[in-house]
Every structure is written in C-alpha cells, then in structure tokens.
Coordinates of C-alpha atoms and ligand atoms in Angstrom, one line a residue:
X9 CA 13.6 -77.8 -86.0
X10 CA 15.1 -81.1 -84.9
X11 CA 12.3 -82.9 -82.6
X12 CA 13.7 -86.7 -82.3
X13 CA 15.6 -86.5 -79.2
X14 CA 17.3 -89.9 -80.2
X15 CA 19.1 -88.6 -83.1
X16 CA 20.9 -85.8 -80.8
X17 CA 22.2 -87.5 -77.5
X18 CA 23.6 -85.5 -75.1
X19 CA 27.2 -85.0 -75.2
X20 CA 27.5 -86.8 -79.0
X21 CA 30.1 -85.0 -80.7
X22 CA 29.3 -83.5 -83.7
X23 CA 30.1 -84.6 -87.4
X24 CA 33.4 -83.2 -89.0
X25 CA 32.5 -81.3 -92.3
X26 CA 34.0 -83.3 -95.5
X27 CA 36.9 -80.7 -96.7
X28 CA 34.8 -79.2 -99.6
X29 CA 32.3 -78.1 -97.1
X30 CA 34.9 -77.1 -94.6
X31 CA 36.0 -74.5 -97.5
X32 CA 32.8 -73.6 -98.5
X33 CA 32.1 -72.5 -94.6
X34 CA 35.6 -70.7 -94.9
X35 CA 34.6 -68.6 -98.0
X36 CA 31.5 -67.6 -96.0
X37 CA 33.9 -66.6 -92.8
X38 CA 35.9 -64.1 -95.6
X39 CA 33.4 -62.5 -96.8
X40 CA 31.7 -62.0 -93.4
X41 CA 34.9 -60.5 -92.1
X42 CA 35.2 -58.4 -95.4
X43 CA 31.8 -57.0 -93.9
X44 CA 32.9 -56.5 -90.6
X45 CA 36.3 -54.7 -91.6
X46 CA 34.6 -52.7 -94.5
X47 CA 32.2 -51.7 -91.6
X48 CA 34.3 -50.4 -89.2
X49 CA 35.2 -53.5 -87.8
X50 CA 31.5 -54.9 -86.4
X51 CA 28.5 -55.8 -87.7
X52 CA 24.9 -56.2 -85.9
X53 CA 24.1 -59.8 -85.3
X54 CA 21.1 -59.9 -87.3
X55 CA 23.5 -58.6 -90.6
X56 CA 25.6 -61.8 -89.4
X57 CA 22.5 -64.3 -89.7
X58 CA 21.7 -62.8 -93.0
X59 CA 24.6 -63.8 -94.3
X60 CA 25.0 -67.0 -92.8
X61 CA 21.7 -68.0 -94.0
X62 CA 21.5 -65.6 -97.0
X63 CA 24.9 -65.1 -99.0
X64 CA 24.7 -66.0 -102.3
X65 CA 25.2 -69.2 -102.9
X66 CA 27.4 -69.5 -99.6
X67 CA 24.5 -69.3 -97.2
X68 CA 22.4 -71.8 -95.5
X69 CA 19.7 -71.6 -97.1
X70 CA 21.5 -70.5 -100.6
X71 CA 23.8 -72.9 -100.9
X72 CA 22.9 -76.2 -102.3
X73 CA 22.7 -78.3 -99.1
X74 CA 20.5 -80.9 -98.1
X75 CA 18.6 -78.8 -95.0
X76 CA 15.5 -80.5 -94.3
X77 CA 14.8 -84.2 -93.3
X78 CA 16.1 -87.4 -92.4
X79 CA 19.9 -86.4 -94.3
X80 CA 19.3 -82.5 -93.4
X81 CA 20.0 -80.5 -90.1
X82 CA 16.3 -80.7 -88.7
X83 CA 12.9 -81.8 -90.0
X84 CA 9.8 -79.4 -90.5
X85 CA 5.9 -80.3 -90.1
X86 CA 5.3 -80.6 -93.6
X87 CA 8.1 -83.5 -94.1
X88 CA 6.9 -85.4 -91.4
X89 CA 3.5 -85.5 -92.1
X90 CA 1.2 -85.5 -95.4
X91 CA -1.9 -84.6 -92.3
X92 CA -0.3 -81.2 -91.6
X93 CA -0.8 -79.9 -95.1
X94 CA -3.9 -81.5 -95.2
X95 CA -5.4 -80.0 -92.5
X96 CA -4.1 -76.3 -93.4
X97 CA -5.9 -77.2 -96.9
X98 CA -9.2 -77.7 -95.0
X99 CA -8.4 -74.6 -93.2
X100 CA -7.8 -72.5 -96.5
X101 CA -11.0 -74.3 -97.8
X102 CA -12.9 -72.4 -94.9
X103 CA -10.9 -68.7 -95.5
X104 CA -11.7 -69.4 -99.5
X105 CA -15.6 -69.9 -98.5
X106 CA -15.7 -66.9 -96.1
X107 CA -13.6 -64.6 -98.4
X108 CA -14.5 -65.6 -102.0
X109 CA -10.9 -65.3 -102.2
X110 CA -8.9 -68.5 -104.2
X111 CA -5.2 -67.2 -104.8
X112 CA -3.1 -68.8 -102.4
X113 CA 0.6 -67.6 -102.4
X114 CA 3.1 -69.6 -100.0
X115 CA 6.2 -67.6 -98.5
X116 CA 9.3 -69.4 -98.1
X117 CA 8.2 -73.0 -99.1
X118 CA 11.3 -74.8 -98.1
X119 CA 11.2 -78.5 -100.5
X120 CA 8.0 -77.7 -102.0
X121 CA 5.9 -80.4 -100.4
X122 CA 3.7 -78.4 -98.7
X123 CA 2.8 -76.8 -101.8
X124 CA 2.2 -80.6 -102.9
X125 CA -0.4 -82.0 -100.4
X126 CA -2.1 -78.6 -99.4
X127 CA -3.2 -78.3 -103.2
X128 CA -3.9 -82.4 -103.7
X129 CA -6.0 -81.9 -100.5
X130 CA -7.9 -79.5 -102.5
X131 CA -7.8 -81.0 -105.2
X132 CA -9.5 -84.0 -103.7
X133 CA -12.3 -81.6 -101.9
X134 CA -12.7 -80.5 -105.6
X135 CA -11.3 -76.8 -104.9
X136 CA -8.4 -76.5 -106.4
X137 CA -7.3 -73.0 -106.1
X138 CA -6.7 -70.7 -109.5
X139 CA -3.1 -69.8 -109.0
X140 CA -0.7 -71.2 -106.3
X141 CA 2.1 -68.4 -105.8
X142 CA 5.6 -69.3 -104.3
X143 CA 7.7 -66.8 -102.7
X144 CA 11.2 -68.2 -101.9
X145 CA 14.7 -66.1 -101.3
X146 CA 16.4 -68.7 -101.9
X147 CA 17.3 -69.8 -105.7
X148 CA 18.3 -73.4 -104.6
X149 CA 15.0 -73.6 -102.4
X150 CA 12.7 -72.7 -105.1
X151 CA 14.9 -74.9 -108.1
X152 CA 14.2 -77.4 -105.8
X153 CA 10.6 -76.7 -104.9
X154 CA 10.2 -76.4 -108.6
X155 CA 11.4 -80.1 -109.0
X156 CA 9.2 -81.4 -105.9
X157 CA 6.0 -80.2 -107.6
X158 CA 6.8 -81.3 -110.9
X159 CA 7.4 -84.7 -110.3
X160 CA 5.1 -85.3 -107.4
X161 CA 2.1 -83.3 -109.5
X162 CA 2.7 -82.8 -113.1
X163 CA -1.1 -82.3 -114.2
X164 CA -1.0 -79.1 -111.6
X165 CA 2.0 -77.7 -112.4
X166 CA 0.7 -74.9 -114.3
X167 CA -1.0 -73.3 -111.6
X168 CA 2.1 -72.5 -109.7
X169 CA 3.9 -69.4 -110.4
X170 CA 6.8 -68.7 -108.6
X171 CA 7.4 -64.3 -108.1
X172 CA 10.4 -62.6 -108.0
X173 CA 9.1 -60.4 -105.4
X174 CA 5.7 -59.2 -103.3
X175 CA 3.0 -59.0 -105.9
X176 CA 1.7 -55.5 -106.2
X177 CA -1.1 -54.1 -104.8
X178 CA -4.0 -55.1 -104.1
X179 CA -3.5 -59.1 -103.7
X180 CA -6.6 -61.3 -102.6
X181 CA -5.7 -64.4 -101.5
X182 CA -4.8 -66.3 -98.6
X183 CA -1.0 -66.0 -97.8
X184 CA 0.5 -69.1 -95.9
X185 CA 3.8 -69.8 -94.3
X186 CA 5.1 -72.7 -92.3
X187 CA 8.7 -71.4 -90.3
X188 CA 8.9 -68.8 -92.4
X189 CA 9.8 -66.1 -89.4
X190 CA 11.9 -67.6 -87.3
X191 CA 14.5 -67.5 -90.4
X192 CA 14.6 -64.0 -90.5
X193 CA 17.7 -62.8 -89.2
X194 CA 17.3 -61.4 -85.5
X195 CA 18.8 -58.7 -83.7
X196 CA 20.4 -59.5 -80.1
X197 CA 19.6 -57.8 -77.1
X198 CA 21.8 -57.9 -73.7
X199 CA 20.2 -56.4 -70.2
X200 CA 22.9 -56.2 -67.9
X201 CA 23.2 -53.7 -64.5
X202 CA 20.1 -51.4 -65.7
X203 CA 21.6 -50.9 -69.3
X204 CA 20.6 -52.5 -72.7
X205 CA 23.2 -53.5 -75.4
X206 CA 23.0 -54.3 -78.6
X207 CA 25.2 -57.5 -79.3
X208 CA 27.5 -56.6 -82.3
X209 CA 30.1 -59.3 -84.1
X210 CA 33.3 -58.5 -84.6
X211 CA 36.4 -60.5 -85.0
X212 CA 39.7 -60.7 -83.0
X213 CA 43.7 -61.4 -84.2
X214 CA 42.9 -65.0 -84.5
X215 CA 40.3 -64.7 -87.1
X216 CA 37.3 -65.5 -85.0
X217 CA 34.1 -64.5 -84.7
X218 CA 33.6 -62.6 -81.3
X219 CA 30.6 -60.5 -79.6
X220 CA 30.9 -56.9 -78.8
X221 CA 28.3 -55.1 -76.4
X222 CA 27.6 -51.7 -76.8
X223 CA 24.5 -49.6 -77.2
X224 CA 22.0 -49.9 -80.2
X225 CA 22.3 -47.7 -83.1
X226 CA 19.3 -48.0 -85.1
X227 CA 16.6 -45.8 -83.6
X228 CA 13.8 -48.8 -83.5
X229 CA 15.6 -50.9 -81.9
X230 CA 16.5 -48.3 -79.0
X231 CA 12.6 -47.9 -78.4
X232 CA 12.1 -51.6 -78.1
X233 CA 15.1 -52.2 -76.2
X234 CA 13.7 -49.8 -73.8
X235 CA 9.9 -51.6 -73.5
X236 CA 12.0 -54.7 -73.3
X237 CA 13.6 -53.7 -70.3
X238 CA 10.2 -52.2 -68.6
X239 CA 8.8 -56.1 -69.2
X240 CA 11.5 -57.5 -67.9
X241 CA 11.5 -55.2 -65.2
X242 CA 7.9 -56.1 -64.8
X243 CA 8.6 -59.9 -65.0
X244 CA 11.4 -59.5 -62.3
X245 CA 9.3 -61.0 -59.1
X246 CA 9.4 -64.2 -61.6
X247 CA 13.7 -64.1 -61.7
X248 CA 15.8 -66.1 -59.3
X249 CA 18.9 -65.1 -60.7
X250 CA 18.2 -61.4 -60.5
X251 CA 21.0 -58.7 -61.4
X252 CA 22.1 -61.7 -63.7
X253 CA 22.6 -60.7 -67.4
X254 CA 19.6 -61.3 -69.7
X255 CA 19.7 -62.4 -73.8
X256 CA 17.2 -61.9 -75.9
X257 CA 16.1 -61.5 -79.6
X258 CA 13.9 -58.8 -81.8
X259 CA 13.0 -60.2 -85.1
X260 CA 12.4 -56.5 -86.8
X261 CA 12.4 -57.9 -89.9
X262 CA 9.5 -60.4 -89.1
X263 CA 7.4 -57.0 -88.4
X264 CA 8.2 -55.4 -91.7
X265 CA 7.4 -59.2 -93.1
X266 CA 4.0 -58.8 -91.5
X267 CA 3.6 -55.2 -92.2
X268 CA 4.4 -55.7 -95.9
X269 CA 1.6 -58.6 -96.3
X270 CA -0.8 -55.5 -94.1
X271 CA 0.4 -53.4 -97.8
X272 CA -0.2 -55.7 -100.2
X273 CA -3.3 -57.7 -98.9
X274 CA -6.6 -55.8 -100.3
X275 CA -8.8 -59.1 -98.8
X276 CA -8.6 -62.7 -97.9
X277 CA -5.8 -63.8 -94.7
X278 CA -2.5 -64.4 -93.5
X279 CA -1.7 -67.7 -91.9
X280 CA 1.4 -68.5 -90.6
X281 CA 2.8 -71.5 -88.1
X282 CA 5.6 -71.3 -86.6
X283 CA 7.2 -71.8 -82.9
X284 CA 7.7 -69.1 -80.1
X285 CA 5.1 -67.6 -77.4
X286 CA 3.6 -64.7 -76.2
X287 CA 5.7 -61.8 -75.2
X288 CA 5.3 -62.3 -71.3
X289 CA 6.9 -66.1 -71.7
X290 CA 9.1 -64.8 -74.7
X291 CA 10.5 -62.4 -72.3
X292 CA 10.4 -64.5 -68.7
X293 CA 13.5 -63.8 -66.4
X294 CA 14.1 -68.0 -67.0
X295 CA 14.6 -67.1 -70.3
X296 CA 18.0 -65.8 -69.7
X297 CA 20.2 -66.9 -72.7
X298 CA 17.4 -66.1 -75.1
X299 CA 15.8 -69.1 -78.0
X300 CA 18.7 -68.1 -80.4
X301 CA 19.2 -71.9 -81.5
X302 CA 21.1 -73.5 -84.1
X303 CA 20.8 -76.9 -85.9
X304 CA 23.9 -78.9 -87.4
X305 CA 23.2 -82.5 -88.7
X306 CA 20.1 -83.1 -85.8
X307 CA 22.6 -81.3 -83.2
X308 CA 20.9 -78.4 -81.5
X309 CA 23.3 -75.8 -79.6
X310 CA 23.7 -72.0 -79.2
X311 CA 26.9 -71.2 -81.1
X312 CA 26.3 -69.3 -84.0
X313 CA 29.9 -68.9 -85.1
X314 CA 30.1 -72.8 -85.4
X315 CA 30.7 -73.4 -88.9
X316 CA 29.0 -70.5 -90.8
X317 CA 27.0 -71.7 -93.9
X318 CA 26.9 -75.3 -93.0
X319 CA 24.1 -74.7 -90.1
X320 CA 20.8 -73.2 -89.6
X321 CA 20.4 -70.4 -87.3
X322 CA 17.1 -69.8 -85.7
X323 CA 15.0 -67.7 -82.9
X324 CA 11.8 -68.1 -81.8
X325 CA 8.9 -65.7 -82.9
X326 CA 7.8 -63.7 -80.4
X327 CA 4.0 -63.8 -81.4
X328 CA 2.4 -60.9 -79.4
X329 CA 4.8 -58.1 -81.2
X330 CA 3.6 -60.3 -84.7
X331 CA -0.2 -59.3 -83.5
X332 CA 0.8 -55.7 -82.6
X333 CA 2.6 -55.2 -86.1
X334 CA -0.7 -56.8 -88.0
X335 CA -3.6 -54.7 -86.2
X336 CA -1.0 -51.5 -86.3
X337 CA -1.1 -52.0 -90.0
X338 CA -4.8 -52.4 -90.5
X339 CA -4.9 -56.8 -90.2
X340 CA -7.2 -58.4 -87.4
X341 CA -5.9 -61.1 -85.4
X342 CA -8.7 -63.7 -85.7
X343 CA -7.3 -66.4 -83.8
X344 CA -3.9 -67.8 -82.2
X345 CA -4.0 -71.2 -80.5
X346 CA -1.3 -74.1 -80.5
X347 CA -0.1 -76.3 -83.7
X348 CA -2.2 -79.1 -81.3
X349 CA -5.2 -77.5 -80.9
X350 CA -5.3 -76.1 -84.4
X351 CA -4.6 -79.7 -86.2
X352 CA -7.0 -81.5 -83.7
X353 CA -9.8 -79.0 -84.2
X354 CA -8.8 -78.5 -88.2
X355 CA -9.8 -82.3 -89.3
X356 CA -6.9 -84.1 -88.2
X357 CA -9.5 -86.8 -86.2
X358 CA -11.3 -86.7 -89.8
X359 CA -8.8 -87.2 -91.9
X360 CA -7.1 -90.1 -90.4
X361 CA -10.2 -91.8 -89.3
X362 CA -10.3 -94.2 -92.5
X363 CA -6.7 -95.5 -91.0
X364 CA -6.7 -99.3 -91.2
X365 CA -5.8 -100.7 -87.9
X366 CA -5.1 -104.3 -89.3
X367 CA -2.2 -102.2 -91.7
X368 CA -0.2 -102.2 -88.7
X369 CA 3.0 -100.8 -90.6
X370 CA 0.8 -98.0 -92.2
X371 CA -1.3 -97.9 -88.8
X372 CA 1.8 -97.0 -86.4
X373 CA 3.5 -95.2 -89.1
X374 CA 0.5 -92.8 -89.1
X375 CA 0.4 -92.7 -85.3
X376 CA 4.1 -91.6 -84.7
X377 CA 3.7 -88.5 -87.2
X378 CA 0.6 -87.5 -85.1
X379 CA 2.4 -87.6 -81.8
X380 CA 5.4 -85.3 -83.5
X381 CA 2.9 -83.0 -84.7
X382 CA 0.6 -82.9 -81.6
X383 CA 2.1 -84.2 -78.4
X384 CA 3.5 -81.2 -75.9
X385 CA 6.3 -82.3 -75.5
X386 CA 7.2 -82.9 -79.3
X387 CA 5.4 -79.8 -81.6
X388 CA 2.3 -79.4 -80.0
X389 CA 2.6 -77.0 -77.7
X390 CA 5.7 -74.9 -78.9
X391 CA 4.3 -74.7 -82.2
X392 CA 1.7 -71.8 -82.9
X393 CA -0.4 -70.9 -85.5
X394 CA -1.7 -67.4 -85.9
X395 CA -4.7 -66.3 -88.5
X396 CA -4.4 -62.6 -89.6
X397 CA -7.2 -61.2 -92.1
X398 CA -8.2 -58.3 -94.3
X399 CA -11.7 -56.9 -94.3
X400 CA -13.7 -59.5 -92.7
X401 CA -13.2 -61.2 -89.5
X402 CA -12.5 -64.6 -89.9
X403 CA -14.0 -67.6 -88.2
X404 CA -12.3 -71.2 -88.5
X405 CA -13.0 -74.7 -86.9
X406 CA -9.4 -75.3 -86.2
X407 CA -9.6 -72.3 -83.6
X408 CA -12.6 -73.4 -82.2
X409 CA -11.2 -75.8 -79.5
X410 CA -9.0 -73.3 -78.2
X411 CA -8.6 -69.3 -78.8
X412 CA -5.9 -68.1 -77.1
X413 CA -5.9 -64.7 -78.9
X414 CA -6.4 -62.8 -75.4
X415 CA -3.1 -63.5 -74.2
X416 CA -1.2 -61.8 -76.9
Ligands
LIG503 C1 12.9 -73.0 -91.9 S1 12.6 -73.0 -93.6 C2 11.0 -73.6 -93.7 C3 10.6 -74.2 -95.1 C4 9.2 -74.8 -95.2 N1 8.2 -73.8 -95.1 C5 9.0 -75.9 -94.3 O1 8.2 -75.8 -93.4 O2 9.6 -77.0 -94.5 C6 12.5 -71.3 -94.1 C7 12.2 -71.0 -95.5 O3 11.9 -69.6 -95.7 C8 12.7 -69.0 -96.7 N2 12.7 -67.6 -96.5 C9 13.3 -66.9 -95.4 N3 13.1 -65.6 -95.5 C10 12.3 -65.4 -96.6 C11 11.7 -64.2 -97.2 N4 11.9 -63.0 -96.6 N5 11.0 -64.4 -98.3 C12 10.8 -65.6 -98.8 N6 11.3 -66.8 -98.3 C13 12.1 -66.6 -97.2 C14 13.9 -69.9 -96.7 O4 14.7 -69.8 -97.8 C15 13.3 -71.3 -96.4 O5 12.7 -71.8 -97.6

C-alpha cells in the first residue's frame, strides 16, 4: 500500500505505460473479454480481480513486474522496515514456547524478505525454526522469493521449502501472512433504494470494461448481502447522505482462506497483518464508495479497469467476518489490536534501543521507518494484526498494551 503522500500529489497525472507493457495490459483485456463473452456476456467482479492479479503470466502479481518498493506500485511493512519482521519473530518466539510447535509456513510472501529477517531474528535468539514453508500463487513471486533468500542467507537456505499447495493434514506450526487477504479477489456489493446488487463486469461496443448491477447469483453471497443490508440499516442514524447508493466489498475467498488454515491446522496459530476494521466501521454509511483501491506507480485511485495487469487491485479486510469464519471453524481469536500497538508492545522499544544517536544518518533513517510503521496517520492505526490459534489459547506481549478483540 502506497503510504508516502509525497510520491502521489494530488492531481499528478499518471505515468504512460512503455508500449511493451501497454500490450501486455491489452492481452490481459482479450482474454478478460474472452471470459466475459464465453460467459454470457458478464462476469462477477471478484472473477475480474482474479484475473487481473492472477492470469498467468499476464496478471499483476504473475507477471514479471517490479510490484513492491521504491520502483514498484506501493511499498509493504516488511520492505520498509527490517523491525517489522523482527518483532513478528519475537512474537513467533512466544507462540513456539507456548505451543512446542517450530514449523513456520508463510502465505503469500511477496519479495521474500520477510522470510529473510523473521528467520535471522531467530536465528540470532538462537531459535531457528526446523522448516520455514512458503506458500506463493504466484510463480514469479516465489522465483523471486527464492532469489531473495538465497542471496541474503545462503547458510539457511535449506530450511525453506516452498509447497505447491496447503500441506495435508494435520500441520503444527505457526502460519504467518503479511497483506495476504486484501489480495484476494473481492466480490462488490451495491445497496441502492432497499435492494442489493451484485456488481457484474461486462463490456460495451467500444471494448471497455463497464459495471452491470443486478442481483447476486451465488447463494452465499445472497445471505450476506442480506445481513449487509440489516447493518447498514442499523448504521443508518450515522448516514447524512441517506437513500444515497452504498458500495461495498465481501472478500469470500478470505473466509475460505481462513477456514482452510481451521482444516489443516492440528496445533500451533495463525497470524496475519493486514489493513481494514471491524465490521461496524467496515460497513459505516461514510463508507459509501467502499475501500476497493488500486495502486499504479505510488498513484492510489478507484478505477479498476485502468490498465489491467499493470496495477494492483485491493480491498480492505473486513476483520470481524475473518473472526467469525475462524471460531465457526474451530480457531480462537486470541487477540486483535493495531499494527501500532502490536509492534510497540512486541519489542520494537527493545530492539531499536541499541540505536546510536551520534549515527545520525543510521539514527533518523531508523526513526522514519518507525513513524511509517507506527504513526496513525501512516500504518499504525489502519493496519491490524489478528492472532488465531488451535488448541490452546494463546497469550502474547505484543497484545498486551491493547486487546481490542471485543469489538469484533
Ligand atoms: C500484497 S502482496 C504482499 C506480499 C508480502 N507479504 C509483503 O508484505 O510484502 C500479496 C501476496 O500474496 C500472494 N497471494 C495472494 N493470494 C494468495 C494465495 N491464495 N495463496 C498464496 N499466495 C497468495 C501474492 O502473490 C503476493 O505475493
């Protein structure tokens, strides 16, 4: 997610695509509107942001581009900051000593350098875990991941293992994901005049991309279309546009995601960071055009048509349907609090304390990634981080500060 406001000014136009990648985007588009005419002539949003992430090798996140950092579209925790993988490695320390468990396994691990510091961290706390498992969709990702690790760690190399799919049953470990959910493709949700649609694409004479409201087919979605509405009816004292039309998201595949891990997990935890809110701010009458974003070279706007292939699409995670979907499927929510809290409570003070003031490069380098990661305005407070566990309930320091589990 981009967070420098400086490298996105309002009103900057955004960079032309060299003509390879233009055509690369334009093979995406066909095949997308092979889909959609092989389909009848629509397709649901969320089968649109699968491809445009997912296609092989035309997708987003398939497709050899340079996604995260300084040269990408937006810049994660783990690239900004050796101290957030740190402190998650602390954090694992604690789930390892509380569940005996020492298999960690690391969904959708984006460069790979996560993966790096997390296990140097432990390395250095002399607990280097016996196997560290990467699952990654895409092939380019984990090529790349697969690089990362190899040149930044060579003598630990052999303890990563990179599967193919979800192991098999049962699986004790500690499972970890940084922004792993809010790249799941999303369906979209329209309340308008007492009636729900389901927002389909489809594409006119001209060849683009347009959106076509009708009702929602798939019976899941109907049922939480229809709890939608009754919380946003519930909300609607808080709207002061009321009658006005209302957008929203439901990430169904980040429920199977978390119902999957439920399956698989026979003891140890789920811990996953990522940004969104509870469902009563998810779902606030404010929140009228939904947190459907989408991120182009450090440009952040809502038009998911732009481009296809070339940008990431995103939503925010809705983190009280995540909690239902985990204690529905037999995981205990053990704590949710902000990325701030967590890191501040989870040894960030301790692990930068040794920070040599009279290195004022080093010094103020240090300090700038700690005010990305922690202040509100930046990560801090949009960012969540949710602990899930099998068996026994789980008690960290990084959720000792503040437990906002209630509100979910
Ligand atoms: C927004 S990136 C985050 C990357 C990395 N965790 C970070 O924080 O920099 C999302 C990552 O999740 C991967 N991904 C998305 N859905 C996945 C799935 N169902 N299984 C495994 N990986 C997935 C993407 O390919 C990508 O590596």
């Amino acid at each position: 997610m981009p967070i420098d406001p400086k490298t996105h000014p309002a009103g900057d136009t955004f960079p032309e695509p060299s003509p390879e990648t233009k055509a690369h985007s334009d093979r995406l588009k066909h095949l997308i509107e092979d889909e959609i005419n092989a389909n009848g002539g629509r397709i649901t949003f969320a089968e649109y942001m699968n491809k445009a992430l997912y296609a092989p090798g035309l997708g987003y996140y398939s497709a050899g581009l340079k996604k995260f950092g300084k040269q990408g579209d937006f810049i994660t925790a783990p690239e900004i900051s050796p101290l957030f993988s740190q402190c998650l490695a602390l954090q694992c320390l604690h789930i390892m000593q509380q569940t005996g468990q020492h298999t960690l396994l690391e969904v959708g691990a984006g460069s790979g350098i996560m993966a790096v510091e997390l296990v140097l961290e432990l390395e250095k706390q002399a607990q280097l875990p016996e196997q560290y498992l990467i699952l990654e969709l895409s092939a380019e990702l984990r090529d790349r991941q697969q690089q990362t690790i190899k040149a930044r760690i060579p003598h630990l190399y052999e303890r990563f293992q990179w599967l193919d799919c979800l192991p098999q049953k049962p699986f004790c470990g500690i499972i970890i994901a940084n922004e792993l959910l809010d790249a799941m493709p999303v369906h979209l949700l329209k309340l308008e005049q007492n009636s729900v649609f389901e927002r389909y694409v489809s594409v006119n004479k001209k060849g683009q991309f347009i959106w076509q409201d009708d009702a929602p087919e798939n019976p899941r979605l109907q049922k939480i279309a229809q709890e939608i509405k009754a919380l946003h009816q519930s909300l609607a004292h808080l709207d002061d546009k009321p009658g006005a039309p209302y957008i929203t998201e439901v990430n169904l595949q980040a429920v199977d995601w978390v119902k999957s891990m439920a399956d698989i997990l026979d003891a140890g935890a789920v811990l996953l960071v990522d940004y969104g809110y509870t469902a009563k701010e998810y779902y606030h009458p404010q929140r009228s055009m939904g947190t459907l974003m989408c991120h182009y070279q450090h440009h952040r706007h809502d038009d998911p048509f732009y481009l296809p292939g070339l940008q990431d699409i995103t939503a925010h995670i809705d983190f009280s349907r995540i909690a239902r979907a985990a204690c529905d499927s037999g995981l205990k929510v053990c704590g949710f609090t902000t990325q701030a809290h967590f890191l501040m409570a989870g040894g960030l003070v301790e692990l930068s304390k040794d920070l040599d003031p009279d290195d004022i490069v080093h010094f103020s380098e240090v300090a700038r990634q700690i005010k990305m990661l922690t202040l509100p305005e930046e990560m801090g407070e949009l960012f969540k981080v949710i602990l899930l566990a099998k068996g026994k309930t789980l008690s960290l320091p990084a959720f000792q500060f503040q437990n906002f589990q209630q509100r979910l």
